[in-house]
PDB file of C-alpha atoms in Angstrom:
ATOM      1  CA  UNK A1461      81.841  39.452  -4.564  1.00  0.00           C
ATOM      2  CA  UNK A1462      83.018  37.759  -7.795  1.00  0.00           C
ATOM      3  CA  UNK A1463      86.669  37.602  -8.858  1.00  0.00           C
ATOM      4  CA  UNK A1464      88.907  35.480 -11.068  1.00  0.00           C
ATOM      5  CA  UNK A1465      91.341  32.892  -9.745  1.00  0.00           C
ATOM      6  CA  UNK A1466      93.727  30.453 -11.383  1.00  0.00           C
ATOM      7  CA  UNK A1467      93.969  26.746 -10.619  1.00  0.00           C
ATOM      8  CA  UNK A1468      96.688  25.160 -12.739  1.00  0.00           C
ATOM      9  CA  UNK A1469      96.339  26.549 -16.266  1.00  0.00           C
ATOM     10  CA  UNK A1470      92.654  27.392 -15.810  1.00  0.00           C
ATOM     11  CA  UNK A1471      91.143  30.805 -15.078  1.00  0.00           C
ATOM     12  CA  UNK A1472      88.023  30.242 -13.013  1.00  0.00           C
ATOM     13  CA  UNK A1473      85.349  32.557 -11.625  1.00  0.00           C
ATOM     14  CA  UNK A1474      85.177  32.526  -7.831  1.00  0.00           C
ATOM     15  CA  UNK A1475      82.868  34.066  -5.271  1.00  0.00           C
ATOM     16  CA  UNK A1476      84.385  35.555  -2.116  1.00  0.00           C
ATOM     17  CA  UNK A1477      81.607  34.466   0.248  1.00  0.00           C
ATOM     18  CA  UNK A1478      81.548  35.743   3.824  1.00  0.00           C
ATOM     19  CA  UNK A1479      78.558  33.519   4.595  1.00  0.00           C
ATOM     20  CA  UNK A1480      80.292  30.237   3.818  1.00  0.00           C
ATOM     21  CA  UNK A1481      82.158  28.283   6.474  1.00  0.00           C
ATOM     22  CA  UNK A1482      84.045  26.180   3.907  1.00  0.00           C
ATOM     23  CA  UNK A1483      85.415  26.636   0.409  1.00  0.00           C
ATOM     24  CA  UNK A1484      83.909  24.652  -2.471  1.00  0.00           C
ATOM     25  CA  UNK A1485      84.504  23.872  -6.123  1.00  0.00           C
ATOM     26  CA  UNK A1486      81.654  22.836  -8.395  1.00  0.00           C
ATOM     27  CA  UNK A1487      81.724  19.354  -9.857  1.00  0.00           C
ATOM     28  CA  UNK A1488      81.744  20.957 -13.322  1.00  0.00           C
ATOM     29  CA  UNK A1489      84.851  23.038 -12.531  1.00  0.00           C
ATOM     30  CA  UNK A1490      86.533  20.034 -10.890  1.00  0.00           C
ATOM     31  CA  UNK A1491      85.926  17.898 -13.984  1.00  0.00           C
ATOM     32  CA  UNK A1492      87.224  20.714 -16.211  1.00  0.00           C
ATOM     33  CA  UNK A1493      90.592  20.797 -14.471  1.00  0.00           C
ATOM     34  CA  UNK A1494      90.851  17.022 -14.101  1.00  0.00           C
ATOM     35  CA  UNK A1495      94.332  15.832 -15.050  1.00  0.00           C
ATOM     36  CA  UNK A1496      95.885  19.267 -14.469  1.00  0.00           C
ATOM     37  CA  UNK A1497      97.254  19.720 -10.950  1.00  0.00           C
ATOM     38  CA  UNK A1498      94.341  17.675  -9.683  1.00  0.00           C
ATOM     39  CA  UNK A1499      94.498  15.837  -6.390  1.00  0.00           C
ATOM     40  CA  UNK A1500      92.562  12.677  -5.600  1.00  0.00           C
ATOM     41  CA  UNK A1501      89.490  13.433  -3.525  1.00  0.00           C
ATOM     42  CA  UNK A1502      89.537  12.421   0.129  1.00  0.00           C
ATOM     43  CA  UNK A1503      86.531  12.077   2.398  1.00  0.00           C
ATOM     44  CA  UNK A1504      85.962  15.125   4.574  1.00  0.00           C
ATOM     45  CA  UNK A1505      83.180  16.178   6.976  1.00  0.00           C
ATOM     46  CA  UNK A1506      81.108  17.584   4.108  1.00  0.00           C
ATOM     47  CA  UNK A1507      81.071  14.185   2.367  1.00  0.00           C
ATOM     48  CA  UNK A1508      80.019  12.255   5.473  1.00  0.00           C
ATOM     49  CA  UNK A1509      78.005  14.666   7.647  1.00  0.00           C
ATOM     50  CA  UNK A1510      76.755  16.873   4.812  1.00  0.00           C
ATOM     51  CA  UNK A1511      76.344  20.552   4.047  1.00  0.00           C
ATOM     52  CA  UNK A1512      73.433  22.864   4.840  1.00  0.00           C
ATOM     53  CA  UNK A1513      72.947  25.311   1.988  1.00  0.00           C
ATOM     54  CA  UNK A1514      71.710  28.902   2.205  1.00  0.00           C
ATOM     55  CA  UNK A1515      68.156  27.770   1.382  1.00  0.00           C
ATOM     56  CA  UNK A1516      68.344  25.273   4.321  1.00  0.00           C
ATOM     57  CA  UNK A1517      68.539  22.266   1.988  1.00  0.00           C
ATOM     58  CA  UNK A1518      71.052  19.558   2.903  1.00  0.00           C
ATOM     59  CA  UNK A1519      73.445  17.806   0.538  1.00  0.00           C
ATOM     60  CA  UNK A1520      76.775  15.971   0.476  1.00  0.00           C
ATOM     61  CA  UNK A1521      80.030  16.690  -1.314  1.00  0.00           C
ATOM     62  CA  UNK A1522      82.156  14.141  -3.180  1.00  0.00           C
ATOM     63  CA  UNK A1523      85.013  14.852  -0.753  1.00  0.00           C
ATOM     64  CA  UNK A1524      87.787  17.351  -1.166  1.00  0.00           C
ATOM     65  CA  UNK A1525      91.451  17.987  -1.838  1.00  0.00           C
ATOM     66  CA  UNK A1526      94.061  20.717  -1.468  1.00  0.00           C
ATOM     67  CA  UNK A1527      94.278  22.971  -4.518  1.00  0.00           C
ATOM     68  CA  UNK A1528      96.892  25.567  -5.440  1.00  0.00           C
ATOM     69  CA  UNK A1529      94.784  28.712  -5.898  1.00  0.00           C
ATOM     70  CA  UNK A1530      96.272  31.875  -7.382  1.00  0.00           C
ATOM     71  CA  UNK A1531      94.524  35.144  -6.540  1.00  0.00           C
ATOM     72  CA  UNK A1532      96.133  38.293  -7.857  1.00  0.00           C
ATOM     73  CA  UNK A1533      99.806  38.114  -6.774  1.00  0.00           C
ATOM     74  CA  UNK A1534      99.504  35.368  -4.154  1.00  0.00           C
ATOM     75  CA  UNK A1535      99.309  31.586  -4.258  1.00  0.00           C
ATOM     76  CA  UNK A1536      97.568  29.702  -1.455  1.00  0.00           C
ATOM     77  CA  UNK A1537      97.048  25.979  -1.009  1.00  0.00           C
ATOM     78  CA  UNK A1538      93.470  25.643   0.155  1.00  0.00           C
ATOM     79  CA  UNK A1539      91.078  22.762   0.713  1.00  0.00           C
ATOM     80  CA  UNK A1540      88.153  22.730  -1.715  1.00  0.00           C
ATOM     81  CA  UNK A1541      85.269  20.297  -1.322  1.00  0.00           C
ATOM     82  CA  UNK A1542      83.601  19.194  -4.576  1.00  0.00           C
ATOM     83  CA  UNK A1543      79.928  20.147  -4.417  1.00  0.00           C
ATOM     84  CA  UNK A1544      77.677  18.761  -7.182  1.00  0.00           C
ATOM     85  CA  UNK A1545      75.107  21.249  -8.473  1.00  0.00           C
ATOM     86  CA  UNK A1546      77.009  24.322  -7.284  1.00  0.00           C
ATOM     87  CA  UNK A1547      76.118  27.165  -9.668  1.00  0.00           C
ATOM     88  CA  UNK A1548      79.293  29.190  -8.986  1.00  0.00           C
ATOM     89  CA  UNK A1549      82.518  27.470 -10.126  1.00  0.00           C
ATOM     90  CA  UNK A1550      84.340  28.184  -6.824  1.00  0.00           C
ATOM     91  CA  UNK A1551      83.271  29.593  -3.463  1.00  0.00           C
ATOM     92  CA  UNK A1552      86.099  30.934  -1.305  1.00  0.00           C
ATOM     93  CA  UNK A1553      85.044  31.184   2.328  1.00  0.00           C
ATOM     94  CA  UNK A1554      86.390  33.012   5.343  1.00  0.00           C
ATOM     95  CA  UNK A1555      89.131  30.400   5.906  1.00  0.00           C
ATOM     96  CA  UNK A1556      90.607  31.341   2.527  1.00  0.00           C
ATOM     97  CA  UNK A1557      90.165  35.061   3.227  1.00  0.00           C
ATOM     98  CA  UNK A1558      92.186  34.738   6.423  1.00  0.00           C
ATOM     99  CA  UNK A1559      94.959  32.675   4.804  1.00  0.00           C
ATOM    100  CA  UNK A1560      95.241  35.084   1.865  1.00  0.00           C
ATOM    101  CA  UNK A1561      94.672  38.245   3.945  1.00  0.00           C
ATOM    102  CA  UNK A1562      91.725  39.241   1.721  1.00  0.00           C
ATOM    103  CA  UNK A1563      89.725  42.326   2.714  1.00  0.00           C
ATOM    104  CA  UNK A1564      86.364  43.108   1.126  1.00  0.00           C
ATOM    105  CA  UNK A1565      84.864  46.581   0.804  1.00  0.00           C
ATOM    106  CA  UNK A1566      81.260  45.665   0.041  1.00  0.00           C
ATOM    107  CA  UNK A1567      80.066  49.294  -0.102  1.00  0.00           C
ATOM    108  CA  UNK A1568      82.260  49.908  -3.135  1.00  0.00           C
ATOM    109  CA  UNK A1569      82.171  46.304  -4.431  1.00  0.00           C
ATOM    110  CA  UNK A1570      85.898  45.646  -4.325  1.00  0.00           C
ATOM    111  CA  UNK A1571      88.502  43.605  -2.467  1.00  0.00           C
ATOM    112  CA  UNK A1572      92.202  43.968  -1.745  1.00  0.00           C
ATOM    113  CA  UNK A1573      95.072  42.015  -0.188  1.00  0.00           C
ATOM    114  CA  UNK A1574      96.818  43.010   3.036  1.00  0.00           C
ATOM    115  CA  UNK A1575      96.304  46.072   5.197  1.00  0.00           C
TER     116      UNK A1575
END
């Protein structure tokens, strides 16, 4: 499910991905927002142990940082790991869904906040 989010002054396309265990930002999107509400990257498990992608390939991130993500009427600080080569600007995983109380209705291709 694709939606729009805001990080700093930038509107960015994000995928609400129920199959992802972690949330990611593409290196391209990270570089685009550099200098605007950007945190220094810190090592995280994805930068040292690696990530297994949907096609079973393995890769490493550049580390991650907490980002202030605005979705609709809410703002959530969430950890995003910078993943080079990611085709979607941002992937928001189940950890974000739970923090933001996001509910997805895949049959009608929509999402909503709260009950």
